[in-house]
PDB file of C-alpha atoms in Angstrom:
ATOM      1  CA  UNK A   1     -58.433 -10.000  -5.716  1.00 53.00           C
ATOM      2  CA  UNK A   2     -56.566  -7.095  -7.008  1.00 57.00           C
ATOM      3  CA  UNK A   3     -54.523  -8.017 -10.272  1.00 61.00           C
ATOM      4  CA  UNK A   4     -52.289  -5.583 -12.157  1.00 67.00           C
ATOM      5  CA  UNK A   5     -53.537  -4.152 -15.430  1.00 76.00           C
ATOM      6  CA  UNK A   6     -51.355  -4.116 -18.520  1.00 74.00           C
ATOM      7  CA  UNK A   7     -50.537  -0.646 -17.773  1.00 73.00           C
ATOM      8  CA  UNK A   8     -49.333  -1.183 -14.344  1.00 79.00           C
ATOM      9  CA  UNK A   9     -47.165  -4.346 -15.460  1.00 77.00           C
ATOM     10  CA  UNK A  10     -45.580  -2.061 -18.237  1.00 76.00           C
ATOM     11  CA  UNK A  11     -44.783   0.711 -15.518  1.00 76.00           C
ATOM     12  CA  UNK A  12     -43.403  -2.022 -13.248  1.00 82.00           C
ATOM     13  CA  UNK A  13     -41.192  -3.241 -16.025  1.00 83.00           C
ATOM     14  CA  UNK A  14     -40.028   0.329 -17.066  1.00 82.00           C
ATOM     15  CA  UNK A  15     -39.235   0.934 -13.190  1.00 84.00           C
ATOM     16  CA  UNK A  16     -37.052  -2.088 -13.111  1.00 86.00           C
ATOM     17  CA  UNK A  17     -35.310  -1.447 -16.383  1.00 87.00           C
ATOM     18  CA  UNK A  18     -34.748   2.196 -15.135  1.00 85.00           C
ATOM     19  CA  UNK A  19     -33.089   0.856 -11.940  1.00 86.00           C
ATOM     20  CA  UNK A  20     -30.888  -1.537 -13.746  1.00 87.00           C
ATOM     21  CA  UNK A  21     -29.818   1.149 -16.132  1.00 86.00           C
ATOM     22  CA  UNK A  22     -28.843   3.414 -13.403  1.00 86.00           C
ATOM     23  CA  UNK A  23     -26.809   0.588 -11.838  1.00 84.00           C
ATOM     24  CA  UNK A  24     -25.209  -0.154 -15.215  1.00 86.00           C
ATOM     25  CA  UNK A  25     -24.399   3.468 -15.801  1.00 86.00           C
ATOM     26  CA  UNK A  26     -23.001   3.832 -12.279  1.00 84.00           C
ATOM     27  CA  UNK A  27     -20.694   0.798 -12.593  1.00 80.00           C
ATOM     28  CA  UNK A  28     -19.127   1.991 -15.633  1.00 78.00           C
ATOM     29  CA  UNK A  29     -18.784   5.371 -13.882  1.00 78.00           C
ATOM     30  CA  UNK A  30     -17.010   3.811 -11.119  1.00 72.00           C
ATOM     31  CA  UNK A  31     -14.888   1.667 -13.235  1.00 67.00           C
ATOM     32  CA  UNK A  32     -13.777   4.703 -15.309  1.00 65.00           C
ATOM     33  CA  UNK A  33     -13.185   6.863 -12.257  1.00 61.00           C
ATOM     34  CA  UNK A  34     -11.030   3.877 -10.730  1.00 57.00           C
ATOM     35  CA  UNK A  35      -8.885   3.560 -13.676  1.00 53.00           C
ATOM     36  CA  UNK A  36      -8.406   7.283 -14.140  1.00 55.00           C
ATOM     37  CA  UNK A  37      -7.815   8.056 -10.321  1.00 53.00           C
ATOM     38  CA  UNK A  38      -5.031   5.092 -10.515  1.00 50.00           C
ATOM     39  CA  UNK A  39      -3.500   6.460 -13.320  1.00 52.00           C
ATOM     40  CA  UNK A  40      -3.675  10.067 -11.923  1.00 55.00           C
ATOM     41  CA  UNK A  41      -2.169   8.753  -8.807  1.00 47.00           C
ATOM     42  CA  UNK A  42       0.773   7.150 -10.699  1.00 47.00           C
ATOM     43  CA  UNK A  43       1.441  10.363 -12.874  1.00 52.00           C
ATOM     44  CA  UNK A  44       1.284  12.378  -9.507  1.00 46.00           C
ATOM     45  CA  UNK A  45       3.851  10.091  -7.950  1.00 44.00           C
ATOM     46  CA  UNK A  46       6.069   9.836 -10.913  1.00 44.00           C
ATOM     47  CA  UNK A  47       5.728  13.852 -11.661  1.00 45.00           C
ATOM     48  CA  UNK A  48       5.807  15.158  -8.091  1.00 39.00           C
ATOM     49  CA  UNK A  49       8.427  12.982  -6.343  1.00 37.00           C
ATOM     50  CA  UNK A  50      11.361  15.236  -7.375  1.00 37.00           C
ATOM     51  CA  UNK A  51      14.955  14.309  -7.792  1.00 37.00           C
ATOM     52  CA  UNK A  52      16.248  16.895  -5.257  1.00 38.00           C
ATOM     53  CA  UNK A  53      15.166  15.040  -2.152  1.00 36.00           C
ATOM     54  CA  UNK A  54      18.027  13.915   0.092  1.00 37.00           C
ATOM     55  CA  UNK A  55      18.139  10.236   0.834  1.00 38.00           C
ATOM     56  CA  UNK A  56      20.015   8.113   3.454  1.00 38.00           C
ATOM     57  CA  UNK A  57      23.519   6.911   2.624  1.00 37.00           C
ATOM     58  CA  UNK A  58      23.590   3.251   1.649  1.00 35.00           C
ATOM     59  CA  UNK A  59      24.412   1.097   4.738  1.00 35.00           C
ATOM     60  CA  UNK A  60      26.173  -2.165   4.866  1.00 34.00           C
ATOM     61  CA  UNK A  61      24.017  -5.242   5.083  1.00 33.00           C
ATOM     62  CA  UNK A  62      23.745  -6.898   8.383  1.00 34.00           C
ATOM     63  CA  UNK A  63      22.409 -10.399   9.420  1.00 38.00           C
ATOM     64  CA  UNK A  64      19.237  -8.890  10.862  1.00 54.00           C
ATOM     65  CA  UNK A  65      17.126  -7.976   7.919  1.00 63.00           C
ATOM     66  CA  UNK A  66      13.968  -5.846   8.108  1.00 77.00           C
ATOM     67  CA  UNK A  67      12.099  -6.891   5.068  1.00 88.00           C
ATOM     68  CA  UNK A  68       8.793  -8.777   4.817  1.00 92.00           C
ATOM     69  CA  UNK A  69       8.656 -12.252   3.312  1.00 92.00           C
ATOM     70  CA  UNK A  70       6.055 -15.082   2.926  1.00 93.00           C
ATOM     71  CA  UNK A  71       6.143 -15.887   6.546  1.00 92.00           C
ATOM     72  CA  UNK A  72       4.937 -12.400   7.346  1.00 92.00           C
ATOM     73  CA  UNK A  73       2.458 -12.706   4.605  1.00 94.00           C
ATOM     74  CA  UNK A  74       0.982 -15.994   5.717  1.00 93.00           C
ATOM     75  CA  UNK A  75       0.900 -14.646   9.300  1.00 91.00           C
ATOM     76  CA  UNK A  76      -1.741 -12.091   8.056  1.00 93.00           C
ATOM     77  CA  UNK A  77      -3.950 -14.935   6.828  1.00 90.00           C
ATOM     78  CA  UNK A  78      -3.684 -16.346  10.389  1.00 89.00           C
ATOM     79  CA  UNK A  79      -4.651 -13.113  11.978  1.00 89.00           C
ATOM     80  CA  UNK A  80      -7.818 -12.907  14.194  1.00 88.00           C
ATOM     81  CA  UNK A  81      -9.329 -10.222  12.212  1.00 89.00           C
ATOM     82  CA  UNK A  82     -12.163  -9.900   9.615  1.00 91.00           C
ATOM     83  CA  UNK A  83     -11.290 -10.670   5.850  1.00 91.00           C
ATOM     84  CA  UNK A  84     -12.013  -6.845   5.156  1.00 92.00           C
ATOM     85  CA  UNK A  85      -9.333  -6.113   7.626  1.00 93.00           C
ATOM     86  CA  UNK A  86      -6.742  -8.644   6.287  1.00 93.00           C
ATOM     87  CA  UNK A  87      -7.383  -7.382   2.704  1.00 93.00           C
ATOM     88  CA  UNK A  88      -6.986  -3.869   3.934  1.00 93.00           C
ATOM     89  CA  UNK A  89      -3.773  -4.644   5.655  1.00 95.00           C
ATOM     90  CA  UNK A  90      -2.510  -6.148   2.478  1.00 95.00           C
ATOM     91  CA  UNK A  91      -3.502  -3.283   0.297  1.00 94.00           C
ATOM     92  CA  UNK A  92      -1.574  -0.944   2.635  1.00 95.00           C
ATOM     93  CA  UNK A  93       1.640  -3.233   2.587  1.00 96.00           C
ATOM     94  CA  UNK A  94       1.646  -3.187  -1.140  1.00 95.00           C
ATOM     95  CA  UNK A  95       0.998   0.387  -1.208  1.00 94.00           C
ATOM     96  CA  UNK A  96       3.750   1.160   1.113  1.00 95.00           C
ATOM     97  CA  UNK A  97       6.056  -1.183  -0.854  1.00 95.00           C
ATOM     98  CA  UNK A  98       5.149   0.536  -4.186  1.00 94.00           C
ATOM     99  CA  UNK A  99       5.299   4.118  -2.891  1.00 93.00           C
ATOM    100  CA  UNK A 100       8.796   3.464  -1.136  1.00 93.00           C
ATOM    101  CA  UNK A 101      10.170   2.148  -4.324  1.00 93.00           C
ATOM    102  CA  UNK A 102       8.812   5.091  -6.206  1.00 91.00           C
ATOM    103  CA  UNK A 103      10.383   7.589  -3.841  1.00 91.00           C
ATOM    104  CA  UNK A 104      13.628   5.702  -4.329  1.00 91.00           C
ATOM    105  CA  UNK A 105      13.039   6.023  -8.051  1.00 89.00           C
ATOM    106  CA  UNK A 106      13.273   2.127  -8.476  1.00 88.00           C
ATOM    107  CA  UNK A 107       9.389   1.335  -9.016  1.00 89.00           C
ATOM    108  CA  UNK A 108       8.791  -2.166  -8.176  1.00 89.00           C
ATOM    109  CA  UNK A 109       5.565  -2.186 -10.482  1.00 86.00           C
ATOM    110  CA  UNK A 110       4.138   0.029 -12.925  1.00 78.00           C
ATOM    111  CA  UNK A 111       0.398  -0.083 -12.394  1.00 76.00           C
ATOM    112  CA  UNK A 112      -0.769   0.400  -8.925  1.00 75.00           C
ATOM    113  CA  UNK A 113      -4.505  -0.271 -10.054  1.00 78.00           C
ATOM    114  CA  UNK A 114      -3.472  -4.105 -10.032  1.00 77.00           C
ATOM    115  CA  UNK A 115      -3.339  -4.069  -6.427  1.00 86.00           C
ATOM    116  CA  UNK A 116      -6.183  -6.704  -5.880  1.00 86.00           C
ATOM    117  CA  UNK A 117      -4.484  -8.898  -8.600  1.00 89.00           C
ATOM    118  CA  UNK A 118      -1.134  -8.819  -6.639  1.00 92.00           C
ATOM    119  CA  UNK A 119      -2.700  -9.994  -3.509  1.00 94.00           C
ATOM    120  CA  UNK A 120      -4.309 -12.751  -5.041  1.00 94.00           C
ATOM    121  CA  UNK A 121      -1.106 -13.596  -6.854  1.00 94.00           C
ATOM    122  CA  UNK A 122       0.880 -13.290  -3.688  1.00 96.00           C
ATOM    123  CA  UNK A 123      -1.431 -15.576  -1.984  1.00 95.00           C
ATOM    124  CA  UNK A 124      -0.870 -18.222  -4.523  1.00 95.00           C
ATOM    125  CA  UNK A 125       2.848 -17.566  -4.626  1.00 95.00           C
ATOM    126  CA  UNK A 126       3.377 -17.728  -1.189  1.00 95.00           C
ATOM    127  CA  UNK A 127       0.859 -21.036  -0.676  1.00 94.00           C
ATOM    128  CA  UNK A 128       4.093 -22.836  -1.811  1.00 92.00           C
ATOM    129  CA  UNK A 129       6.346 -23.147   1.457  1.00 91.00           C
ATOM    130  CA  UNK A 130       9.442 -23.255  -1.012  1.00 90.00           C
ATOM    131  CA  UNK A 131       8.703 -19.534  -1.856  1.00 93.00           C
ATOM    132  CA  UNK A 132       8.296 -18.108   1.642  1.00 92.00           C
ATOM    133  CA  UNK A 133      11.862 -16.994   2.309  1.00 91.00           C
ATOM    134  CA  UNK A 134      11.578 -14.560  -0.832  1.00 93.00           C
ATOM    135  CA  UNK A 135      10.940 -11.055   0.178  1.00 93.00           C
ATOM    136  CA  UNK A 136       7.452  -9.660  -0.815  1.00 95.00           C
ATOM    137  CA  UNK A 137       9.368  -6.904  -2.842  1.00 94.00           C
ATOM    138  CA  UNK A 138      10.818  -9.693  -5.038  1.00 94.00           C
ATOM    139  CA  UNK A 139       7.750 -11.796  -5.192  1.00 95.00           C
ATOM    140  CA  UNK A 140       6.066  -8.760  -6.571  1.00 94.00           C
ATOM    141  CA  UNK A 141       8.630  -8.463  -9.230  1.00 93.00           C
ATOM    142  CA  UNK A 142       8.101 -12.125 -10.147  1.00 93.00           C
ATOM    143  CA  UNK A 143       4.165 -11.582 -10.403  1.00 93.00           C
ATOM    144  CA  UNK A 144       5.076  -8.239 -12.419  1.00 91.00           C
ATOM    145  CA  UNK A 145       7.178 -10.506 -14.842  1.00 91.00           C
ATOM    146  CA  UNK A 146       4.276 -12.996 -15.210  1.00 90.00           C
ATOM    147  CA  UNK A 147       1.849 -10.038 -15.861  1.00 88.00           C
ATOM    148  CA  UNK A 148       3.966  -8.707 -18.435  1.00 88.00           C
ATOM    149  CA  UNK A 149       4.037 -12.102 -20.204  1.00 87.00           C
ATOM    150  CA  UNK A 150       7.834 -12.629 -19.914  1.00 90.00           C
ATOM    151  CA  UNK A 151       8.609 -16.050 -21.067  1.00 93.00           C
ATOM    152  CA  UNK A 152       8.064 -18.738 -18.235  1.00 92.00           C
ATOM    153  CA  UNK A 153      11.637 -20.045 -18.579  1.00 92.00           C
ATOM    154  CA  UNK A 154      12.876 -16.373 -17.599  1.00 92.00           C
ATOM    155  CA  UNK A 155      10.629 -16.026 -14.824  1.00 92.00           C
ATOM    156  CA  UNK A 156      11.520 -19.483 -13.591  1.00 92.00           C
ATOM    157  CA  UNK A 157      15.266 -18.601 -13.695  1.00 92.00           C
ATOM    158  CA  UNK A 158      14.736 -15.432 -11.733  1.00 92.00           C
ATOM    159  CA  UNK A 159      12.854 -17.443  -9.228  1.00 92.00           C
ATOM    160  CA  UNK A 160      15.545 -19.843  -8.856  1.00 91.00           C
ATOM    161  CA  UNK A 161      18.028 -17.118  -8.231  1.00 91.00           C
ATOM    162  CA  UNK A 162      15.832 -15.749  -5.547  1.00 92.00           C
ATOM    163  CA  UNK A 163      15.449 -19.093  -4.087  1.00 91.00           C
ATOM    164  CA  UNK A 164      19.119 -19.692  -4.014  1.00 89.00           C
ATOM    165  CA  UNK A 165      19.789 -16.259  -2.240  1.00 87.00           C
ATOM    166  CA  UNK A 166      17.088 -15.987   0.143  1.00 86.00           C
ATOM    167  CA  UNK A 167      16.751 -19.731   1.250  1.00 79.00           C
ATOM    168  CA  UNK A 168      20.107 -19.185   3.172  1.00 59.00           C
ATOM    169  CA  UNK A 169      19.548 -18.596   7.041  1.00 51.00           C
ATOM    170  CA  UNK A 170      19.847 -14.793   7.039  1.00 44.00           C
ATOM    171  CA  UNK A 171      16.435 -13.848   7.963  1.00 42.00           C
ATOM    172  CA  UNK A 172      15.485 -14.039  11.654  1.00 39.00           C
TER     173      UNK A 172
ATOM    174  CA  UNK B   1     -38.658   6.099  -7.747  1.00 66.00           C
ATOM    175  CA  UNK B   2     -37.082   9.438  -7.099  1.00 68.00           C
ATOM    176  CA  UNK B   3     -35.850   8.148  -3.628  1.00 69.00           C
ATOM    177  CA  UNK B   4     -34.470   5.030  -5.158  1.00 68.00           C
ATOM    178  CA  UNK B   5     -32.356   7.028  -7.655  1.00 65.00           C
ATOM    179  CA  UNK B   6     -31.197   9.347  -4.850  1.00 65.00           C
ATOM    180  CA  UNK B   7     -30.216   6.418  -2.744  1.00 65.00           C
ATOM    181  CA  UNK B   8     -28.357   4.699  -5.557  1.00 58.00           C
ATOM    182  CA  UNK B   9     -26.492   8.042  -6.303  1.00 56.00           C
ATOM    183  CA  UNK B  10     -25.716   8.358  -2.747  1.00 61.00           C
ATOM    184  CA  UNK B  11     -24.306   4.907  -2.410  1.00 58.00           C
ATOM    185  CA  UNK B  12     -22.282   5.053  -5.643  1.00 51.00           C
ATOM    186  CA  UNK B  13     -20.641   8.433  -4.641  1.00 53.00           C
ATOM    187  CA  UNK B  14     -19.780   6.662  -1.379  1.00 54.00           C
ATOM    188  CA  UNK B  15     -18.087   3.921  -3.266  1.00 48.00           C
ATOM    189  CA  UNK B  16     -16.205   6.322  -5.676  1.00 46.00           C
ATOM    190  CA  UNK B  17     -14.863   8.201  -2.629  1.00 49.00           C
ATOM    191  CA  UNK B  18     -13.818   4.789  -1.181  1.00 52.00           C
ATOM    192  CA  UNK B  19     -11.821   4.123  -4.242  1.00 47.00           C
ATOM    193  CA  UNK B  20     -10.166   7.319  -4.360  1.00 44.00           C
ATOM    194  CA  UNK B  21      -9.260   7.394  -0.761  1.00 48.00           C
ATOM    195  CA  UNK B  22      -7.780   3.796  -1.074  1.00 52.00           C
ATOM    196  CA  UNK B  23      -5.100   5.286  -3.533  1.00 56.00           C
ATOM    197  CA  UNK B  24      -4.164   8.104  -1.155  1.00 80.00           C
ATOM    198  CA  UNK B  25      -0.338   8.100  -0.168  1.00 89.00           C
ATOM    199  CA  UNK B  26       0.380   6.297   2.995  1.00 94.00           C
ATOM    200  CA  UNK B  27       0.952   9.161   5.471  1.00 93.00           C
ATOM    201  CA  UNK B  28       0.393  10.387   8.892  1.00 94.00           C
ATOM    202  CA  UNK B  29      -3.456  10.395   8.479  1.00 94.00           C
ATOM    203  CA  UNK B  30      -3.157   6.639   7.465  1.00 95.00           C
ATOM    204  CA  UNK B  31      -0.920   5.944  10.423  1.00 96.00           C
ATOM    205  CA  UNK B  32      -3.088   7.580  13.018  1.00 96.00           C
ATOM    206  CA  UNK B  33      -6.132   5.803  11.536  1.00 95.00           C
ATOM    207  CA  UNK B  34      -4.743   2.352  11.934  1.00 95.00           C
ATOM    208  CA  UNK B  35      -6.635   1.465  15.313  1.00 94.00           C
ATOM    209  CA  UNK B  36      -9.775   2.479  13.655  1.00 94.00           C
ATOM    210  CA  UNK B  37      -9.076   0.530  10.312  1.00 94.00           C
ATOM    211  CA  UNK B  38      -8.495  -2.537  12.507  1.00 94.00           C
ATOM    212  CA  UNK B  39     -11.199  -2.687  15.234  1.00 92.00           C
ATOM    213  CA  UNK B  40     -10.739  -6.307  15.771  1.00 91.00           C
ATOM    214  CA  UNK B  41      -7.051  -6.110  16.554  1.00 90.00           C
ATOM    215  CA  UNK B  42      -6.278  -5.139  20.171  1.00 87.00           C
ATOM    216  CA  UNK B  43      -2.438  -4.373  19.768  1.00 88.00           C
ATOM    217  CA  UNK B  44      -2.100  -2.593  16.619  1.00 92.00           C
ATOM    218  CA  UNK B  45       1.906  -2.357  17.041  1.00 93.00           C
ATOM    219  CA  UNK B  46       2.332  -5.634  15.044  1.00 91.00           C
ATOM    220  CA  UNK B  47       0.486  -3.955  12.106  1.00 94.00           C
ATOM    221  CA  UNK B  48       2.611  -0.706  12.572  1.00 94.00           C
ATOM    222  CA  UNK B  49       5.791  -2.816  12.586  1.00 92.00           C
ATOM    223  CA  UNK B  50       4.802  -4.712   9.461  1.00 94.00           C
ATOM    224  CA  UNK B  51       4.075  -1.287   7.735  1.00 95.00           C
ATOM    225  CA  UNK B  52       7.804  -0.005   8.987  1.00 93.00           C
ATOM    226  CA  UNK B  53       9.244  -3.391   7.650  1.00 92.00           C
ATOM    227  CA  UNK B  54       7.448  -2.964   4.228  1.00 94.00           C
ATOM    228  CA  UNK B  55       9.112   0.598   3.777  1.00 93.00           C
ATOM    229  CA  UNK B  56      12.611  -0.278   5.414  1.00 91.00           C
ATOM    230  CA  UNK B  57      12.715  -3.429   3.556  1.00 91.00           C
ATOM    231  CA  UNK B  58      11.867  -1.909   0.006  1.00 92.00           C
ATOM    232  CA  UNK B  59      14.697   0.586   0.843  1.00 90.00           C
ATOM    233  CA  UNK B  60      16.972  -2.078   1.944  1.00 87.00           C
ATOM    234  CA  UNK B  61      16.510  -4.503  -1.106  1.00 88.00           C
ATOM    235  CA  UNK B  62      16.516  -1.442  -3.431  1.00 86.00           C
ATOM    236  CA  UNK B  63      20.031  -0.767  -2.183  1.00 83.00           C
ATOM    237  CA  UNK B  64      19.182   2.489  -0.373  1.00 78.00           C
ATOM    238  CA  UNK B  65      18.439   1.280   3.355  1.00 66.00           C
ATOM    239  CA  UNK B  66      17.622   3.444   6.282  1.00 64.00           C
ATOM    240  CA  UNK B  67      19.731   2.675   9.335  1.00 63.00           C
ATOM    241  CA  UNK B  68      16.899   2.007  11.693  1.00 75.00           C
ATOM    242  CA  UNK B  69      16.718  -1.687  11.648  1.00 66.00           C
ATOM    243  CA  UNK B  70      20.049  -2.115  13.316  1.00 69.00           C
ATOM    244  CA  UNK B  71      19.963   0.900  15.678  1.00 71.00           C
ATOM    245  CA  UNK B  72      16.474   0.905  16.869  1.00 74.00           C
ATOM    246  CA  UNK B  73      14.025  -1.553  18.607  1.00 80.00           C
ATOM    247  CA  UNK B  74      10.654  -1.982  17.116  1.00 83.00           C
ATOM    248  CA  UNK B  75       8.953  -0.179  19.968  1.00 86.00           C
ATOM    249  CA  UNK B  76      11.387   2.561  19.670  1.00 88.00           C
ATOM    250  CA  UNK B  77      10.691   3.202  16.068  1.00 90.00           C
ATOM    251  CA  UNK B  78       6.935   3.057  16.410  1.00 92.00           C
ATOM    252  CA  UNK B  79       7.153   5.632  19.404  1.00 93.00           C
ATOM    253  CA  UNK B  80       9.447   7.934  17.116  1.00 92.00           C
ATOM    254  CA  UNK B  81       6.767   7.806  14.333  1.00 94.00           C
ATOM    255  CA  UNK B  82       3.998   8.458  16.609  1.00 95.00           C
ATOM    256  CA  UNK B  83       5.844  11.401  18.107  1.00 94.00           C
ATOM    257  CA  UNK B  84       6.353  12.685  14.197  1.00 94.00           C
ATOM    258  CA  UNK B  85       2.620  12.324  13.328  1.00 95.00           C
ATOM    259  CA  UNK B  86       1.323  13.880  16.518  1.00 94.00           C
ATOM    260  CA  UNK B  87       2.658  16.946  15.238  1.00 92.00           C
ATOM    261  CA  UNK B  88      -0.218  18.056  12.737  1.00 91.00           C
ATOM    262  CA  UNK B  89       2.199  20.013  10.489  1.00 89.00           C
ATOM    263  CA  UNK B  90       4.000  16.572   9.653  1.00 91.00           C
ATOM    264  CA  UNK B  91       0.671  14.524   8.902  1.00 91.00           C
ATOM    265  CA  UNK B  92       1.438  15.070   5.184  1.00 91.00           C
ATOM    266  CA  UNK B  93       4.833  13.196   5.285  1.00 93.00           C
ATOM    267  CA  UNK B  94       4.894   9.704   3.673  1.00 94.00           C
ATOM    268  CA  UNK B  95       5.995   6.902   6.006  1.00 95.00           C
ATOM    269  CA  UNK B  96       9.218   6.547   4.349  1.00 93.00           C
ATOM    270  CA  UNK B  97      10.284  10.106   4.876  1.00 94.00           C
ATOM    271  CA  UNK B  98       9.335   9.825   8.543  1.00 94.00           C
ATOM    272  CA  UNK B  99      11.560   6.916   8.806  1.00 92.00           C
ATOM    273  CA  UNK B 100      14.286   9.002   7.059  1.00 91.00           C
ATOM    274  CA  UNK B 101      13.810  11.687   9.591  1.00 92.00           C
ATOM    275  CA  UNK B 102      14.082   9.077  12.554  1.00 91.00           C
ATOM    276  CA  UNK B 103      17.316   8.167  10.994  1.00 88.00           C
ATOM    277  CA  UNK B 104      18.618  11.603  10.738  1.00 89.00           C
ATOM    278  CA  UNK B 105      17.448  12.330  14.421  1.00 89.00           C
ATOM    279  CA  UNK B 106      19.444   9.325  15.458  1.00 85.00           C
ATOM    280  CA  UNK B 107      22.667  10.693  13.601  1.00 86.00           C
ATOM    281  CA  UNK B 108      22.472  13.712  15.498  1.00 90.00           C
ATOM    282  CA  UNK B 109      21.363  16.008  12.480  1.00 91.00           C
ATOM    283  CA  UNK B 110      20.479  19.380  13.876  1.00 94.00           C
ATOM    284  CA  UNK B 111      16.762  20.254  14.144  1.00 92.00           C
ATOM    285  CA  UNK B 112      16.924  23.347  11.722  1.00 94.00           C
ATOM    286  CA  UNK B 113      18.318  20.849   8.999  1.00 94.00           C
ATOM    287  CA  UNK B 114      15.617  18.358   9.777  1.00 93.00           C
ATOM    288  CA  UNK B 115      13.028  21.201   9.438  1.00 92.00           C
ATOM    289  CA  UNK B 116      14.463  22.172   6.181  1.00 94.00           C
ATOM    290  CA  UNK B 117      14.422  18.646   4.981  1.00 93.00           C
ATOM    291  CA  UNK B 118      10.664  18.561   5.968  1.00 92.00           C
ATOM    292  CA  UNK B 119       9.911  21.817   3.967  1.00 92.00           C
ATOM    293  CA  UNK B 120      11.808  20.256   0.962  1.00 90.00           C
ATOM    294  CA  UNK B 121       9.302  17.221   1.176  1.00 90.00           C
ATOM    295  CA  UNK B 122       6.448  19.859   1.545  1.00 88.00           C
ATOM    296  CA  UNK B 123       7.478  21.602  -1.491  1.00 87.00           C
ATOM    297  CA  UNK B 124       7.928  18.453  -3.368  1.00 84.00           C
ATOM    298  CA  UNK B 125       4.483  17.338  -2.645  1.00 78.00           C
ATOM    299  CA  UNK B 126       3.013  20.936  -3.492  1.00 67.00           C
ATOM    300  CA  UNK B 127       1.643  21.329   0.162  1.00 59.00           C
TER     301      UNK B 127
END
C-alpha cells in the first residue's frame, strides 16, 4: 500500500493553500471591480446625460396608469421561469426605473450597486398585501429611506401617505 | 497546477465580465436579447410590456410622462420599439428615449427632426 511521504503531504498542503489563495485574491478583485464598475456607471450616467436633451411635455393624468406596482412584482414570482430568469427580470426592471429616473434628472436611488438589496427588500415590502397598490418607483423610495437610516416614524409617515394615495381604485 | 490556475483565471474573468455587462444601460441590445435571456418564457411580450411600464411609469410618477399609455395599445408600442431597434443605427438608444421617439412619431413630428433628436442623444452618449 502506497503512503504519502511527508514531502508529498507538504506539497499537497502547499497546493491547496495556493488554490485557496488564488480564490481569495480573485474574490477581492471581483468585489473591487464590481464596486468600481458601479461607481463608474453612476458617474457615467450623471456626467453623460446632459441637460440639453428634449423631453416630452408633461401630460394630464388619466385613470389608466402605466406604472408597475406590487401586483406586477408578485406576478414575477409566480412566473413559470427559473429563479435565475426571475432575478434577471427584476434586475432589468430596477435598472430601467433607475435609468429613466436619472434621464429625467430625478434619481430614485443614489447607488445602483445595491440592486440585489432592493430586490430582496421589495420582495419583503410586497409580501404585505397592503403595500401592493404602491408603485415600485415609490416602494424603492421607501427602501432608500430605510437604507439611509431615516427615522422609522418618517418612513412610516411617508408609507401612510402612499397608501392613502394609491389605495384609491385608480389602477386597472 | 498550472492548468488549475488558468481555469480559475478563466472562470473569474467570465464572472467579472458578467458583472460589468449587468450594469450596461438597457438599450436595443438588451431589448433584442430578451428571448435569449428568458428561454423558459414562450411569449416574451409580457416581459417587454413590463419593461415599457417600468420606464413609462417612472416618467409618469416623476411628473414627466410620455403620451403612449393613453394613445397606444401594448402590442402597438412593442411593435414600434421592435421597429426602432431593428435598425442597427438605433441599438444604442436607451429604452426611455425609444419611447420618446414613438411619442414624437405619434404626434407627427417630421422624420428629420426625429433624426436630429437621435443624433443629439448619440452625441450625449459620446457615440
